[in-house]
CSV table of C-alpha atoms in Angstrom, one decimal:
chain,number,residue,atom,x,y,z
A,587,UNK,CA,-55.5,76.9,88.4
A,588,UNK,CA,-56.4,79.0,85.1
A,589,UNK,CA,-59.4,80.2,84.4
A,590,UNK,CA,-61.1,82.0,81.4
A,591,UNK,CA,-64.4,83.7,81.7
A,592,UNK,CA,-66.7,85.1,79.1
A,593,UNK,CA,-65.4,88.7,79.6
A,594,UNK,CA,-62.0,88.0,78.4
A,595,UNK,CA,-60.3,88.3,81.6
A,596,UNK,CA,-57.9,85.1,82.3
A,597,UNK,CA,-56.7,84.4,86.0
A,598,UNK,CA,-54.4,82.6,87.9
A,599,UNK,CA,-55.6,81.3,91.1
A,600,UNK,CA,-53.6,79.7,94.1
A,601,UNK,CA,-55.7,76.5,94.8
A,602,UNK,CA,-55.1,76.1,98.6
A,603,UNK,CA,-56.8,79.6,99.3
A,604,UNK,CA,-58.8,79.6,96.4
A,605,UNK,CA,-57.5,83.4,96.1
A,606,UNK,CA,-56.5,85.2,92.6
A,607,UNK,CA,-52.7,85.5,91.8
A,608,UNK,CA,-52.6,87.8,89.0
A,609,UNK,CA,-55.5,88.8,85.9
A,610,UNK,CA,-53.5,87.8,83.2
A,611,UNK,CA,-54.7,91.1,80.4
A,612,UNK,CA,-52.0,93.9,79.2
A,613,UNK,CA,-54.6,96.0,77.4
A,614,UNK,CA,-58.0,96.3,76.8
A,615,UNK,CA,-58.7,93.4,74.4
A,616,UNK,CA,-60.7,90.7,75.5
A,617,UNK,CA,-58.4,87.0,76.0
A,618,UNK,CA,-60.0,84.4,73.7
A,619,UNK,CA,-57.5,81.5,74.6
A,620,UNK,CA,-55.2,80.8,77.9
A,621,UNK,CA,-53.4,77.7,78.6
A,622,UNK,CA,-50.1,76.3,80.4
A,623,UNK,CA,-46.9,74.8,78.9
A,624,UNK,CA,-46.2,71.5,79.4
A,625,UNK,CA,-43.8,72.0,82.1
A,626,UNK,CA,-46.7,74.2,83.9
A,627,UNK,CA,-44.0,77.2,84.5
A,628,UNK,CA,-45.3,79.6,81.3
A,629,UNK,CA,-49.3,79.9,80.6
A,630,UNK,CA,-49.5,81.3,77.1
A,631,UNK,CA,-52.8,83.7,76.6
A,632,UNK,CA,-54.0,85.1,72.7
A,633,UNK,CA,-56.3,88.1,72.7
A,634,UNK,CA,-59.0,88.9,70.1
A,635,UNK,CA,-56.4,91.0,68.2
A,636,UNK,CA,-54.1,87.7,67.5
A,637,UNK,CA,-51.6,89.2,70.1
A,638,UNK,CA,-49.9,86.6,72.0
A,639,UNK,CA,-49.1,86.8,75.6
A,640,UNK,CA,-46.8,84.6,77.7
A,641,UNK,CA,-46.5,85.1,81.5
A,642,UNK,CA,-44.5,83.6,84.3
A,643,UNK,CA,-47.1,80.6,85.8
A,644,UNK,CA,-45.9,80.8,89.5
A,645,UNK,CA,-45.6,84.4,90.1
A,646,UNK,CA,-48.0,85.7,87.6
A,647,UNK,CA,-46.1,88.2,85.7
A,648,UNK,CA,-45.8,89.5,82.2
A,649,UNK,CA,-42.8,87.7,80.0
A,650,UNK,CA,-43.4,88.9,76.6
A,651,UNK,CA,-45.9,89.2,73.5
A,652,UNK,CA,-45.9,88.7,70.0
A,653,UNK,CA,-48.5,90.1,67.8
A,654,UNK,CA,-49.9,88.0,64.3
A,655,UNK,CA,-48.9,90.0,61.3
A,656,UNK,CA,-50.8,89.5,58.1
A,657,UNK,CA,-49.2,89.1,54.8
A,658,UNK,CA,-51.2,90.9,51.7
C-alpha cells in the first residue's frame, strides 16, 4: 500500500501488519505525487521542486532521482 498525506511524506506500508516499510522523502521537500509502475516493483515519487524519485517497491529503498531542468 502507498500512501500520501498532506505533509508531503509518502509511505509504503506492508498490508498484513498494517506496519510502515519505508517514508519514501530524500530531503526536505514536501512529495506532491507518488505512484507504482505497472509491474508494482518501482513506485515513482515527484517533490515540490520537480525532482523525481524512484524507489525499490518491495524493500523500500532509494534507486535514483532526476531533477526537471528549465530551459530559458
Amino acid at each position: 500500500l502507498l500512501t500520501l498525506d498532506e505533509d508531503g511524506d509518502a509511505r509504503l506500508w506492508e498490508v498484513r501488519t498494517a506496519r510502515p516499510i519505508a517514508l519514501l522523502r530524500r530531503e526536505v521537500e514536501r512529495v506532491v505525487d507518488a505512484r507504482f509502475s505497472p509491474d508494482g516493483r518501482t513506485v515513482f515519487t515527484l517533490d515540490d521542486t520537480g525532482t523525481a524519485r524512484f524507489w525499490d517497491a518491495p524493500a523500500g529503498t532509494f534507486r535514483a532521482a532526476t531533477a526537471r531542468t528549465v530551459s530559458p
